[in-house]
Structure formats: C-alpha cells, structure tokens
Coordinates of C-alpha atoms in Angstrom, one line a residue:
W1 CA -10.3 -136.2 19.8
D2 CA -14.0 -135.7 19.4
K3 CA -17.3 -136.5 20.5
Q4 CA -16.7 -139.5 23.4
T5 CA -18.3 -139.8 26.9
F6 CA -15.7 -140.1 29.3
P7 CA -16.5 -142.0 32.8
K8 CA -17.2 -139.4 35.6
Q9 CA -14.1 -139.9 37.9
R10 CA -11.2 -138.5 38.8
I11 CA -8.1 -140.3 38.0
G12 CA -5.9 -139.4 41.2
K13 CA -2.7 -137.6 41.9
K14 CA -0.7 -136.2 39.1
S15 CA 2.1 -138.4 38.2
D16 CA 5.9 -137.5 38.6
A17 CA 7.4 -140.2 37.0
G18 CA 10.2 -139.2 34.5
I19 CA 10.6 -136.0 35.7
D20 CA 14.4 -136.3 36.2
Y21 CA 15.2 -137.7 32.6
D22 CA 14.5 -137.2 28.8
V23 CA 12.8 -139.7 26.6
V24 CA 15.0 -140.3 23.6
Y25 CA 13.3 -143.3 22.1
H26 CA 10.9 -145.9 23.0
H27 CA 10.2 -149.1 20.7
L28 CA 7.0 -150.7 21.7
K29 CA 7.2 -154.8 21.2
L30 CA 3.7 -155.7 21.5
R31 CA 2.0 -159.2 21.2
I32 CA -1.7 -158.7 20.6
D33 CA -4.3 -161.3 20.0
P34 CA -8.1 -159.7 19.6
R35 CA -9.6 -163.0 20.1
T36 CA -8.4 -162.5 23.8
P37 CA -8.4 -159.6 26.2
N38 CA -4.9 -160.2 27.5
M39 CA -1.5 -158.7 25.7
S40 CA 2.3 -159.2 26.7
G41 CA 5.4 -157.5 25.0
S42 CA 8.5 -155.4 26.1
V43 CA 9.4 -151.7 25.8
V44 CA 13.1 -150.6 25.2
T45 CA 13.2 -147.0 26.4
Q46 CA 16.5 -144.7 25.5
F47 CA 16.8 -141.8 28.3
K48 CA 19.0 -139.3 28.9
P49 CA 19.6 -138.1 32.7
F50 CA 19.4 -134.7 33.7
T51 CA 21.7 -135.4 36.9
D52 CA 23.2 -138.6 38.2
I53 CA 20.3 -140.8 39.3
S54 CA 20.1 -144.4 40.8
R55 CA 16.3 -144.9 39.8
V56 CA 14.1 -144.5 36.8
S57 CA 10.6 -144.1 37.2
F58 CA 7.9 -145.0 34.8
D59 CA 4.0 -144.7 34.6
L60 CA 2.4 -148.0 34.5
S61 CA -1.1 -149.5 35.9
D62 CA -0.7 -151.6 38.6
T63 CA -3.1 -154.1 37.0
L64 CA -0.3 -155.2 34.8
V65 CA 2.3 -157.4 35.5
V66 CA 6.1 -156.7 35.4
D67 CA 7.9 -159.9 34.2
S68 CA 11.8 -158.3 34.1
V69 CA 13.9 -155.4 33.7
K70 CA 17.1 -155.4 31.6
H71 CA 19.7 -153.1 31.6
Q72 CA 22.3 -154.0 28.8
T73 CA 23.3 -157.6 30.3
E74 CA 21.9 -156.9 33.8
T75 CA 18.5 -157.9 35.3
L76 CA 17.6 -154.8 37.5
T77 CA 15.3 -155.1 40.3
W78 CA 12.0 -152.9 40.6
T79 CA 9.1 -152.0 42.6
H80 CA 5.6 -151.7 41.2
Q81 CA 2.7 -149.6 43.3
D82 CA 0.7 -146.7 43.1
N83 CA 0.8 -146.8 39.4
I84 CA 4.6 -146.4 39.1
L85 CA 7.3 -148.6 38.1
R86 CA 10.3 -147.5 40.0
I87 CA 13.3 -149.4 38.6
E88 CA 16.9 -149.2 40.9
K89 CA 20.4 -149.4 39.6
S90 CA 22.2 -151.8 42.2
V91 CA 25.6 -151.0 41.0
G92 CA 26.7 -147.3 39.8
L93 CA 24.3 -144.6 38.2
F94 CA 22.6 -143.6 35.5
L95 CA 24.8 -140.6 34.2
A96 CA 23.7 -137.2 33.4
N97 CA 23.3 -136.3 29.8
E98 CA 24.4 -139.6 28.6
I99 CA 21.9 -141.8 26.7
D100 CA 21.4 -145.0 28.8
S101 CA 18.3 -148.3 27.6
L102 CA 16.3 -150.1 29.5
E103 CA 13.9 -153.2 28.3
I104 CA 10.7 -153.7 30.6
F105 CA 9.1 -157.0 30.1
Y106 CA 5.5 -157.3 31.0
H107 CA 2.2 -158.2 30.2
G108 CA -1.7 -158.5 31.8
N109 CA -5.2 -157.8 30.6
P110 CA -5.5 -153.9 30.1
T111 CA -9.2 -154.4 29.1
R112 CA -9.9 -153.9 32.8
H113 CA -9.5 -150.6 33.1
T114 CA -12.5 -148.0 32.8
S115 CA -10.3 -145.4 30.8
R116 CA -10.8 -147.9 28.0
A117 CA -7.4 -146.9 27.0
Y118 CA -7.2 -150.8 25.5
T119 CA -10.5 -152.0 24.6
R120 CA -11.2 -155.1 22.9
E121 CA -14.8 -155.4 21.4
T122 CA -16.9 -157.7 18.8
G123 CA -19.3 -155.2 18.4
R124 CA -18.7 -154.6 14.4
A125 CA -22.7 -154.8 12.9
Q126 CA -21.7 -157.3 9.8
S127 CA -18.6 -159.3 11.0
S128 CA -17.9 -161.4 14.6
T129 CA -14.2 -160.6 13.9
P130 CA -13.0 -159.0 17.2
I131 CA -10.9 -155.5 17.3
V132 CA -8.5 -154.4 20.0
W133 CA -7.8 -150.6 20.0
T134 CA -6.1 -147.9 22.2
L135 CA -6.9 -144.7 22.8
S136 CA -4.9 -143.2 25.8
Q137 CA -5.9 -139.3 26.1
P138 CA -5.5 -138.0 28.2
Y139 CA -4.3 -140.2 30.8
G140 CA -4.5 -143.9 30.0
A141 CA -1.2 -144.4 27.9
R142 CA -0.1 -146.0 31.5
D143 CA -3.0 -148.5 31.0
W144 CA -1.3 -150.4 28.6
W145 CA 2.3 -150.0 28.2
P146 CA 5.0 -148.3 30.5
C147 CA 5.7 -144.4 29.6
K148 CA 6.0 -141.0 30.9
Q149 CA 2.6 -139.7 30.3
G150 CA 3.0 -136.3 31.1
L151 CA 2.5 -133.1 28.7
Y152 CA 6.5 -132.0 29.1
D153 CA 8.4 -134.4 27.2
K154 CA 7.9 -135.6 23.5
I155 CA 9.4 -139.0 22.4
D156 CA 12.0 -138.0 19.5
S157 CA 11.9 -141.3 17.9
L158 CA 9.7 -144.1 18.0
D159 CA 9.6 -147.9 16.6
M160 CA 6.4 -150.2 16.9
T161 CA 6.6 -154.0 16.1
I162 CA 3.2 -155.5 16.9
T163 CA 2.9 -158.7 16.4
V164 CA -1.0 -160.2 15.4
P165 CA -2.5 -163.5 14.3
V166 CA -2.4 -164.3 10.3
G167 CA -5.0 -162.4 8.9
Y168 CA -4.8 -159.6 11.2
K169 CA -3.3 -155.9 10.4
A170 CA -1.8 -153.6 13.3
A171 CA -2.0 -149.8 12.4
G172 CA 0.9 -147.8 13.9
Q173 CA 2.8 -144.7 13.7
G174 CA 4.9 -143.5 10.6
L175 CA 5.8 -145.9 8.2
L176 CA 5.4 -149.5 7.8
Q177 CA 8.9 -151.1 7.4
S178 CA 7.7 -154.7 7.3
T179 CA 5.7 -157.4 7.7
K180 CA 7.3 -160.4 8.7
T181 CA 5.8 -163.9 9.6
V182 CA 6.6 -165.7 12.7
E183 CA 5.7 -169.0 14.4
D184 CA 3.6 -169.6 11.3
T185 CA 0.7 -168.5 12.9
M186 CA 1.6 -164.8 13.7
V187 CA 2.4 -161.8 11.8
A188 CA 4.9 -159.1 12.8
F189 CA 4.1 -155.1 11.8
H190 CA 7.0 -152.9 12.2
W191 CA 6.3 -149.3 12.3
K192 CA 8.9 -146.7 12.3
H193 CA 8.2 -142.9 13.3
R194 CA 10.6 -140.1 13.5
Y195 CA 9.2 -137.1 14.5
P196 CA 8.8 -136.1 17.8
V197 CA 5.5 -137.8 19.4
S198 CA 3.4 -137.1 22.7
T199 CA 2.7 -140.2 24.9
Y200 CA -0.9 -139.8 24.4
L201 CA -0.7 -139.7 20.7
I202 CA 1.0 -143.2 20.3
A203 CA -1.9 -145.6 19.4
T204 CA -2.5 -149.3 17.4
A205 CA -5.8 -151.0 16.4
V206 CA -6.0 -154.7 15.2
T207 CA -8.3 -156.4 13.2
D208 CA -8.7 -157.7 9.7
Y209 CA -8.2 -154.8 8.0
V210 CA -8.4 -153.9 4.6
E211 CA -6.3 -151.4 3.0
F212 CA -6.4 -148.5 0.1
T213 CA -4.2 -145.7 -0.3
D214 CA -5.1 -142.3 -1.5
T215 CA -2.4 -139.5 -2.7
V216 CA -2.6 -135.9 -2.2
Y217 CA -0.5 -133.5 -4.3
F218 CA 0.4 -130.5 -2.9
S219 CA 1.6 -127.2 -5.3
N220 CA 5.4 -127.3 -4.3
G221 CA 5.2 -130.9 -6.1
N222 CA 5.5 -132.9 -2.9
K223 CA 3.0 -135.7 -2.5
L224 CA 2.0 -137.7 0.5
P225 CA 0.0 -140.9 0.9
I226 CA -3.0 -141.5 2.8
L227 CA -3.3 -145.0 4.2
N228 CA -6.7 -146.3 5.2
Y229 CA -7.1 -149.5 7.4
V230 CA -10.9 -150.0 7.2
F231 CA -13.4 -153.2 8.0
P232 CA -13.8 -155.2 4.9
E233 CA -17.7 -154.5 5.2
S234 CA -17.1 -150.8 5.3
K235 CA -14.7 -150.5 2.4
P236 CA -17.6 -150.2 -0.2
F237 CA -19.3 -147.1 1.8
M238 CA -16.3 -145.1 2.7
E239 CA -14.1 -145.1 -0.2
Q240 CA -15.5 -142.1 -1.7
P241 CA -16.2 -140.0 1.3
V242 CA -12.6 -140.6 2.8
K243 CA -11.4 -138.7 -0.5
A244 CA -12.5 -135.5 1.2
T245 CA -9.0 -135.9 2.8
I246 CA -7.2 -134.5 0.0
P247 CA -8.6 -131.1 -0.5
I248 CA -8.8 -130.5 3.3
M249 CA -5.3 -131.2 3.4
Q250 CA -4.4 -129.1 0.6
L251 CA -6.6 -126.3 2.2
F252 CA -4.6 -126.3 5.3
D253 CA -1.3 -126.9 3.6
S254 CA -2.2 -123.4 1.9
L255 CA -3.3 -121.7 5.2
V256 CA -0.8 -122.7 7.8
G257 CA 1.9 -124.6 6.2
E258 CA 3.2 -127.7 5.4
Y259 CA 1.8 -131.0 6.9
P260 CA 4.1 -131.8 9.7
F261 CA 4.9 -135.4 9.0
I262 CA 5.5 -134.7 5.0
N263 CA 8.1 -137.3 5.0
E264 CA 6.1 -140.1 6.2
K265 CA 2.1 -140.5 5.8
Y266 CA -1.1 -139.5 7.0
G267 CA -3.8 -142.3 7.3
H268 CA -6.9 -143.4 8.9
A269 CA -8.0 -146.5 11.3
E270 CA -11.3 -147.5 11.5
F271 CA -12.4 -148.9 15.1
L272 CA -15.7 -148.7 17.2
R273 CA -15.6 -145.9 19.5
G274 CA -18.0 -142.7 18.5
G275 CA -16.1 -139.9 16.7
G276 CA -12.3 -140.0 16.3
M277 CA -8.8 -139.4 17.8
E278 CA -5.8 -137.6 16.2
H279 CA -3.2 -140.5 16.6
Q280 CA -0.1 -139.0 15.3
T281 CA 0.0 -139.6 11.4
M282 CA -2.9 -141.8 11.5
S283 CA -6.1 -140.9 13.4
S284 CA -8.8 -143.4 14.8
M285 CA -12.1 -143.0 12.9
G286 CA -15.8 -144.4 14.1
S287 CA -17.4 -142.7 11.0
W288 CA -16.5 -140.9 7.9
S289 CA -18.3 -137.6 7.7
F290 CA -16.6 -134.8 6.4
G291 CA -16.5 -132.7 9.5
L292 CA -14.9 -135.5 11.6
I293 CA -12.3 -136.1 8.5
A294 CA -11.6 -132.3 8.7
H295 CA -11.3 -132.4 12.7
E296 CA -9.0 -134.9 13.0
L297 CA -6.7 -133.9 10.4
A298 CA -6.3 -130.5 11.8
H299 CA -5.1 -131.9 14.7
Q300 CA -1.9 -132.9 13.1
W301 CA -1.2 -129.3 12.9
F302 CA -2.9 -128.0 16.2
G303 CA -2.5 -130.9 18.9
N304 CA 0.2 -132.9 17.2
Q305 CA 2.7 -130.6 15.6
V306 CA 2.3 -128.4 18.4
T307 CA 1.0 -129.6 21.6
C308 CA -1.0 -128.1 24.7
A309 CA 1.7 -128.1 27.4
S310 CA -0.9 -128.5 30.3
W311 CA -4.4 -129.7 29.8
T312 CA -5.8 -126.1 31.3
D313 CA -5.0 -125.2 27.9
L314 CA -6.6 -128.2 25.9
W315 CA -8.7 -125.3 23.8
L316 CA -5.7 -125.1 21.7
N317 CA -5.8 -128.6 20.5
E318 CA -9.8 -129.0 20.2
G319 CA -11.0 -125.7 19.8
F320 CA -8.3 -125.0 16.6
A321 CA -9.4 -128.8 15.1
T322 CA -13.2 -127.6 15.6
Y323 CA -12.6 -124.0 14.2
F324 CA -10.3 -125.5 11.1
T325 CA -13.5 -127.7 10.4
L326 CA -15.4 -124.7 10.1
V327 CA -13.0 -123.1 7.9
A328 CA -13.0 -126.4 5.5
R329 CA -16.8 -126.1 5.4
E330 CA -16.8 -122.2 4.4
A331 CA -13.9 -123.2 1.6
L332 CA -15.3 -126.1 0.2
Q333 CA -18.6 -126.9 0.9
D334 CA -21.8 -124.5 0.4
R335 CA -22.8 -121.6 2.1
E336 CA -26.0 -123.1 3.5
T337 CA -24.2 -125.8 5.2
W338 CA -21.5 -123.9 6.4
E339 CA -23.8 -121.5 7.9
Y340 CA -25.9 -124.0 9.5
V341 CA -23.1 -125.9 11.3
Q342 CA -21.5 -122.1 12.4
R343 CA -25.0 -121.2 13.8
A344 CA -24.9 -125.0 15.4
S345 CA -21.6 -124.2 17.0
Q346 CA -22.2 -120.7 18.2
D347 CA -25.3 -122.0 20.2
R348 CA -23.4 -125.1 21.8
A349 CA -20.6 -122.6 22.4
M350 CA -23.3 -120.3 24.5
R351 CA -24.8 -123.4 26.5
E352 CA -22.4 -123.3 29.2
N353 CA -21.9 -119.9 31.0
G354 CA -20.7 -120.7 34.5
L355 CA -17.3 -122.0 33.6
A356 CA -14.2 -120.6 31.4
V357 CA -12.9 -122.2 28.6
Y358 CA -9.4 -122.2 30.4
V359 CA -10.1 -125.3 32.6
E360 CA -9.1 -125.2 36.0
D361 CA -9.4 -128.7 37.2
T362 CA -7.7 -131.1 34.8
L363 CA -8.5 -134.3 37.0
D364 CA -12.1 -133.7 35.6
V365 CA -12.4 -135.3 32.4
P366 CA -15.8 -134.7 31.2
R367 CA -15.2 -130.7 31.8
L368 CA -11.8 -131.5 29.9
F369 CA -13.7 -132.4 26.7
S370 CA -16.7 -130.2 27.4
S371 CA -18.2 -129.8 23.7
H372 CA -19.6 -126.4 24.9
L373 CA -16.7 -124.6 26.0
T374 CA -13.3 -126.5 25.1
Y375 CA -14.7 -127.3 21.5
N376 CA -17.2 -124.8 20.6
K377 CA -16.4 -121.7 22.6
G378 CA -12.4 -122.2 22.2
A379 CA -13.2 -122.2 18.1
Q380 CA -15.4 -119.3 18.5
L381 CA -12.9 -117.4 20.4
L382 CA -10.7 -117.8 17.4
R383 CA -13.1 -117.3 14.7
M384 CA -13.7 -113.6 16.7
L385 CA -9.6 -113.5 16.4
N386 CA -9.7 -114.1 13.0
W387 CA -12.4 -111.2 12.2
Q388 CA -10.6 -108.9 14.3
M389 CA -7.5 -109.4 12.8
G390 CA -8.4 -110.1 9.1
D391 CA -7.6 -113.2 7.3
S392 CA -3.8 -112.5 6.0
L393 CA -2.3 -111.3 9.7
F394 CA -4.7 -114.1 11.6
F395 CA -3.5 -117.2 9.5
K396 CA 0.2 -115.5 9.3
A397 CA 0.1 -115.6 13.0
L398 CA -0.6 -119.0 13.0
R399 CA 2.0 -120.0 10.6
N400 CA 4.3 -118.1 13.1
Y401 CA 3.0 -119.8 15.8
L402 CA 3.5 -123.6 14.3
E403 CA 6.9 -122.7 12.9
D404 CA 8.1 -121.0 16.4
T405 CA 11.3 -122.9 17.0
N406 CA 10.5 -123.2 20.8
L407 CA 6.9 -124.6 20.0
K408 CA 7.2 -126.8 16.8
H409 CA 6.8 -130.0 17.8
G410 CA 6.8 -129.5 21.1
F411 CA 4.4 -127.7 23.8
A412 CA 2.6 -124.4 23.9
R413 CA 0.6 -122.6 26.5
T414 CA -1.8 -120.1 25.6
D415 CA 0.6 -117.1 26.3
D416 CA 2.6 -118.2 23.5
L417 CA -0.3 -118.2 20.9
K418 CA -1.0 -114.5 22.3
F419 CA 2.7 -113.9 21.9
H420 CA 2.2 -114.5 18.3
L421 CA -1.2 -112.8 17.6
E422 CA -0.1 -109.9 19.0
S423 CA 3.5 -109.4 17.3
T424 CA 2.0 -110.3 14.0
S425 CA -1.1 -108.1 14.2
R426 CA 0.7 -105.5 16.4
K427 CA -2.6 -105.3 18.4
D428 CA -3.1 -105.7 22.4
F429 CA -5.4 -108.9 22.9
T430 CA -4.9 -108.6 26.9
E431 CA -8.6 -107.9 27.7
F432 CA -9.9 -110.2 24.9
F433 CA -8.1 -113.1 26.7
E434 CA -9.5 -111.9 30.2
D435 CA -12.9 -111.8 28.8
W436 CA -13.2 -114.7 26.7
F437 CA -10.8 -117.2 27.8
Y438 CA -10.7 -116.7 31.5
G439 CA -14.0 -114.7 31.6
T440 CA -17.4 -116.9 31.7
G441 CA -20.3 -116.0 29.7
H442 CA -21.3 -114.4 26.7
P443 CA -22.9 -110.7 25.8
H444 CA -26.4 -109.7 24.5
Y445 CA -27.3 -106.7 22.9
D446 CA -30.3 -104.8 22.9
I447 CA -30.3 -102.3 19.9
E448 CA -32.9 -99.9 19.6
W449 CA -32.9 -97.7 16.4
E450 CA -34.5 -94.7 14.7
Q451 CA -33.9 -93.0 11.5
Q452 CA -34.3 -89.5 11.0
G453 CA -33.1 -88.4 7.2
Q454 CA -30.3 -90.0 5.9
N455 CA -28.9 -91.0 9.6
V456 CA -29.8 -93.8 11.7
S457 CA -29.6 -93.3 15.7
L458 CA -28.3 -96.2 17.3
Q459 CA -28.6 -97.3 21.5
I460 CA -26.8 -100.2 22.0
T461 CA -26.9 -101.6 25.4
Q462 CA -24.8 -104.7 26.3
T463 CA -25.7 -107.1 29.1
T464 CA -23.7 -110.2 30.3
N465 CA -24.4 -113.7 32.0
G466 CA -21.4 -114.3 33.2
T467 CA -18.3 -112.9 35.4
T468 CA -16.9 -110.9 32.5
D469 CA -18.9 -107.2 32.9
F470 CA -18.3 -106.0 29.5
F471 CA -16.8 -107.7 26.7
E472 CA -14.9 -105.4 24.0
M473 CA -16.1 -106.7 20.6
P474 CA -16.7 -104.9 17.4
F475 CA -19.5 -106.3 15.3
E476 CA -21.5 -105.8 12.1
L477 CA -24.8 -104.1 11.2
R478 CA -26.1 -104.3 7.4
F479 CA -28.8 -101.6 7.2
R480 CA -31.2 -102.8 4.1
N481 CA -34.5 -102.3 2.4
D482 CA -35.5 -104.2 -0.5
E483 CA -33.3 -102.5 -3.0
E484 CA -30.1 -101.5 -1.0
S485 CA -28.2 -102.9 1.6
K486 CA -24.8 -101.7 3.4
L487 CA -22.5 -103.1 6.2
F488 CA -21.1 -101.0 8.8
I489 CA -19.0 -101.6 12.2
V490 CA -19.8 -100.7 15.4
N491 CA -17.7 -100.8 18.0
P492 CA -19.2 -100.1 21.5
T493 CA -16.9 -99.0 24.2
S494 CA -19.4 -99.5 27.4
N495 CA -22.3 -101.1 28.3
V496 CA -24.6 -98.8 27.1
Y497 CA -23.7 -96.7 24.0
S498 CA -25.1 -94.4 21.3
T499 CA -24.0 -93.7 18.0
T500 CA -25.2 -92.3 14.5
I501 CA -24.8 -93.8 11.1
Q502 CA -25.3 -92.1 8.3
V503 CA -26.7 -94.6 6.1
G504 CA -28.3 -92.7 2.7
F505 CA -31.2 -94.4 2.3
A506 CA -34.6 -95.1 3.8
V507 CA -34.0 -98.4 6.2
D508 CA -36.6 -101.1 6.5
S509 CA -34.3 -103.4 9.1
I510 CA -31.1 -104.1 10.5
D511 CA -29.3 -107.5 10.8
F512 CA -26.8 -108.2 13.5
D513 CA -23.6 -110.1 12.7
P514 CA -24.8 -111.5 9.2
N515 CA -21.2 -113.2 8.6
L516 CA -21.6 -114.5 11.8
W517 CA -18.5 -113.4 13.6
V518 CA -19.4 -112.8 17.0
L519 CA -20.7 -114.9 19.8
A520 CA -23.3 -112.8 21.0
T521 CA -27.5 -113.2 21.6
H522 CA -29.4 -109.7 20.3
Q523 CA -32.7 -107.9 20.1
I524 CA -33.2 -105.5 17.6
V525 CA -36.1 -102.6 17.9
Q526 CA -36.9 -99.8 16.2
T527 CA -38.3 -97.0 17.9
D528 CA -41.9 -95.9 16.9
S529 CA -44.3 -93.5 18.4
M530 CA -45.2 -95.6 21.5
D531 CA -41.8 -96.0 22.5
R532 CA -41.1 -92.2 22.5
D533 CA -44.3 -92.2 24.7
V534 CA -43.1 -94.4 27.1
V535 CA -39.7 -93.9 28.5
I536 CA -37.6 -95.6 31.4
F537 CA -34.7 -94.4 33.2
P538 CA -32.1 -94.5 34.7
N539 CA -30.6 -97.6 32.6
P540 CA -28.7 -99.3 33.8
A541 CA -30.7 -98.8 37.6
N542 CA -29.9 -99.5 40.9
N543 CA -32.7 -99.9 43.1
Q544 CA -35.2 -97.8 41.7
L545 CA -36.5 -97.5 37.6
T546 CA -38.7 -94.9 36.6
V547 CA -41.4 -95.2 33.9
Y548 CA -42.9 -92.1 32.2
S549 CA -45.9 -92.2 30.8
K550 CA -47.1 -89.1 28.6
D551 CA -50.5 -90.1 28.3
E552 CA -51.1 -91.8 31.6
T553 CA -52.5 -94.7 30.8
I554 CA -50.2 -97.5 32.1
T555 CA -52.0 -100.4 33.5
K556 CA -49.3 -103.0 34.5
L557 CA -45.5 -103.0 35.0
E558 CA -44.1 -105.9 34.9
V559 CA -40.5 -107.5 35.2
F560 CA -38.7 -110.6 33.6
D561 CA -35.4 -112.3 34.0
R562 CA -33.4 -114.0 31.1
L563 CA -35.1 -117.2 31.5
G564 CA -38.8 -115.6 30.9
R565 CA -39.6 -115.8 34.4
M566 CA -41.6 -113.0 36.0
V567 CA -39.6 -111.4 39.1
L568 CA -41.6 -108.4 40.0
E569 CA -45.2 -106.9 39.2
Q570 CA -46.8 -104.0 39.6
D571 CA -50.6 -103.0 38.9
V572 CA -51.0 -99.4 38.2
E573 CA -54.3 -97.1 38.9
S574 CA -55.8 -95.9 36.0
G575 CA -55.2 -92.2 35.2
S576 CA -52.4 -92.0 37.7
A577 CA -49.3 -90.0 37.8
L578 CA -47.3 -89.6 34.8
Y579 CA -44.2 -91.0 36.5
Q580 CA -44.1 -94.4 38.2
N581 CA -41.8 -95.9 40.2
L582 CA -40.7 -99.4 40.4
M583 CA -38.8 -100.4 43.5
L584 CA -36.0 -103.0 42.7
T585 CA -34.1 -103.7 46.1
G586 CA -35.2 -107.1 45.6
V587 CA -33.9 -108.1 42.2
T588 CA -30.2 -109.4 41.6
H589 CA -28.1 -107.6 39.2
G590 CA -28.4 -108.6 35.6
Y591 CA -30.5 -108.1 32.1
Y592 CA -34.3 -107.8 32.8
I593 CA -37.1 -107.2 30.3
L594 CA -39.5 -104.7 31.6
R595 CA -43.2 -104.8 30.0
V596 CA -45.3 -102.2 30.0
T597 CA -49.1 -102.5 29.7
N598 CA -51.4 -99.6 28.3
E599 CA -54.5 -99.4 26.2
E600 CA -52.5 -99.9 23.0
G601 CA -51.2 -103.5 24.3
T602 CA -47.6 -104.6 25.5
R603 CA -44.3 -103.7 24.7
P604 CA -40.7 -104.9 26.2
F605 CA -38.1 -102.7 27.4
P606 CA -34.9 -104.0 28.5
F607 CA -32.8 -102.9 31.3
I608 CA -29.8 -103.6 33.3
K609 CA -30.0 -103.9 37.1
I610 CA -26.6 -102.8 39.2

C-alpha cells in the first residue's frame, strides 16, 4: 500500500491462531451502516484440520463481542481473550483432512482501534455523507472480523455479503453477484471471489458511490472490466485520469504475464485515507495520480498473486510496486518526468543508511512501511538487477517467479526471487543480496581522470556509509565533448581501482551513470597540473596521511567528513619540507575530504581512513 502514516506502537505478541488448520473458504456476512460506528454480522469459515483437534482458534479483537458460534445444528462454547477466539467442540473432534465449518456471530464498534483497520469518516470536502472503509495491512483484520491473519495460509475462496442502507454501495472482491433489497431500507451486495487471497487483502468500503466501468483489451483477445466506485462529486474530475489504468495494465501484461484475476475484474474504490491500498481486484484509492494508479495495479501481481511470506520481506510487495511505477513512467510518459521521479526515488533510497531493506523487527510498523527502505531502496535494488541482467532476462525471470507453481497465488521469500533471477541469468547474486538487501548504506565514487592521447586514465575510489565495505556494481561512464560522446561500462573490483579506456577523441567531461541505473553518489575530478604538483598517500590511509608538495607552498591542511564538518586542521609553516605528515589517530574510519591550501587556492582530495 502507499503513503500512509502509521501509529508508532508495537502490536504485541505474534498470534499462533489457526496454525493447526487450513482455511478453505470464508463468507463474510456483514451489516454496515456508515451513519453509526457499530457493525454486526457473521463469518462462515470452512477449514480442514491437519490433525484431529477439539479446538479451533481465530484472531479477533477483544473489543468485539461474540454472540454465538454455530457448528451445523450445534451451538459451541468459546473463550475470547488476548485477541484470540478459541472455540471448543464438546463432543467428538474436528477430523484431520476433512472439511468442516463454523459460523461466528458477533457485533461491536471496530472504529475504536488505533490501527484504523475499520474507519468511519465524514470528512468529504463537498458532502456530509459518511463513509466506512477497511484497510487491514499488516495486523488489522482481527479488528473487524474473526480470521487467521498470518502470512502462511491463503483463503481458497471468498464470498462477501455486505448489507447497507438504501442509497449506499458496498465495494468488494471479485464479481458482484447480486443486489437485493431487504427490510425495505437496506440492500445486500453479494461479491464472489474465486482466487486465493491473503487475509489482509480482503476489504470493503461503503458510501453513496456512483460507478462506471472501463474496459481493457489485451493482445490475445481477452478483455477485462475496470469497475470504479467513486464519490459523486469526484466523478467529473477523475473519470479521465483513471483511464491511465488501461495502458498501464496492457504494459504489465506484456512484461510479466496475464493479469492474475483475469476471470473477474479490476477496480478502484475511492476512500479518504492518504495514498492507496492494493485490495485484491479492487484497490482503495485516496487520489488518482498516474503513479498511484500504477503502484496499486502492480501489486495485483507483486503482493497479491505472489505475497511476501513474512513481513521481513515486505519489499517483495512494495519494492516491486514502486519499481513498476517507474517502469510505467519510463514506457508511457516523457523522459523528463521519468528522470525526475527516478532521481527522487534514488534520493529517498539513500536517506536512511543505518538500516537494511531486510526488516528485522516486524512489529515496528513504521519501519515496515519505510518509504526510504522498503519502497524506494527496494525499487532501486530491482533496477540494478535489471541493469545487470538486461531487460529480456530480467522480465523472463520475473515471469518465472510469478508462474512458479510453488509460489503462484501463494507466498514467497527473497530467496525464491533470488533463485529465479539466478536460474534465468546463470549469474550468482549472493554477493549482491548480501551487500544491498542485508547490508546497509550505499557507495560513493570519487573518480579522477586524465587524458593522454586517445586514452583516458581513471582512478576510482569507492567509499561506503554503512555496513557493506565494498559494493560490487558495474556502472556506465559517458565520455563527451561538444560533438561526440561514447558510453563505456566500468566494473571496479576493489575500493581503489585504476583502469585506462581508449576513447578515441578529446574528452571535455565525463558523466556518471547517465541512465540512472546505480544507487550511488559520485564526484568526478579532472587531473590538472596542480593535482600532479600535490600528491597524497597512502590512500586508503591508516593512522598517517602524507602530503607531497612539489613547490613547498602549502599553508594549511584541513580534513572534512561527509557532512562537511571539519574534523582535523593543521597549519603549515611557509617554506617547510616537501612532505607533510598528517596524523589520523583520532579520526574514525570512513570517507573524508582533505583540503590543501597553497598560493593557488584550495583544492579537495578525497581519501579513505581505514
């Protein structure tokens, strides 16, 4: 999902409800009136125990009230505490590998939870009509219905019957089967979904929606309805922007395969939360920008068809959706727009250098949904993999990943993705994932160059600002003058790396990574006569750095860190020795700039303290 501020709280112990059975089917029968915060209903669950059991447990918030539990014609006993509903079978057992069913009747006010998984609002700008909407990711499903909300069991099949006041509509998963007036003042919307679905991707939204449908046609002759539930006041302003869904879906279909729920629909339901949420077959939308439409649509493949098997791997959902938004912009919008958004994504990805894309604490919800790490750095990891593999192999690997029978409409870990990238490309990405996924930070490249004849000599120094000592990553350099330019790929194999490239023309300047493939910062300096007159060594340095001055005119040495803070200063007596020793014993390891001042001015020299 996209762009939301989460409450900074821990949600408590991970639930083990439902670990001893497989959910086969749910039918949510809910009565929702947006004019009140209360709701009521029942949930039918068909399940298959792994072994003979006498108890079935569900995740359910303690603030909701269970009225009764039915098993066939029998009313069962239950206990409900610590947000777990435990249902006892008084006679006999729920038998292993046999489908059984329960119906849980309950009611309450689910708007009380800070998770906002079930929210009632009246904040529409041009209407006082209230809206109720749900958004369960990551741990909120239990706050509004009895379920099994872990990432290890998809529901094979789903029905939702949402009864609402006349004049309101209820959005849902799958295809709308019927609308039936009941009690004269209420109408029941029956939605039917026949694809596996994760608990957190089940949702509804209820208000006075108006609807319209677009249609997307695919190259193989298939077509799909795009159903839009929008506020009446919004329809004139978003009817055209939402049509961007059509070419974006056609693009994704061509790159990674058929829309995963092709026999049903895709759609949007407007709501008041910032950003959007990729509810299966009907995304909830807080706005109608091209980027948000592409992001939530991409999730139908990455996150819904194949879902992360642990929140530690949430980048498999959010990194992919962010990356495919960039892919859509590059293919369907102008170069200037794509480049602006790509640079912004790279900038965000480099703002948080103390943590990895891999999430260690899955109860830290703000960290889970870090824009810097899970979304943008995750997206940039995929772009760098795309760069190393090329489009053909990269998108083939993604198709293989999505079609893997062990993963399709199921769950995946990062190692599953890695397997398909490696088996398709015949490359080993172990070091890549160690550096970029489990490691922290990013590289900075200081590049010094000098041309002699047709050859350009390069000295490339890589420093890092995280736990990764050296990032193995090739990158492009564009050599150019006013009339000519050439691209070359360099692939440094150590922190300090030298190479010579035969360019063939006089070079005025060099551009680093002009196609924005690599997550890195850089500085490029052309060696001139002053650089040759002043030399620093060794580089990297340990406890001492020596500065050689050909003409003995140095007056000051200053050392600055990456944030521009001076950490060391040394005045030099005029006319002193050719060699000046700078002691670094009090300087921590990392990347620094030595500023050397002489009669000609001040020049920077990058170095590494080890």
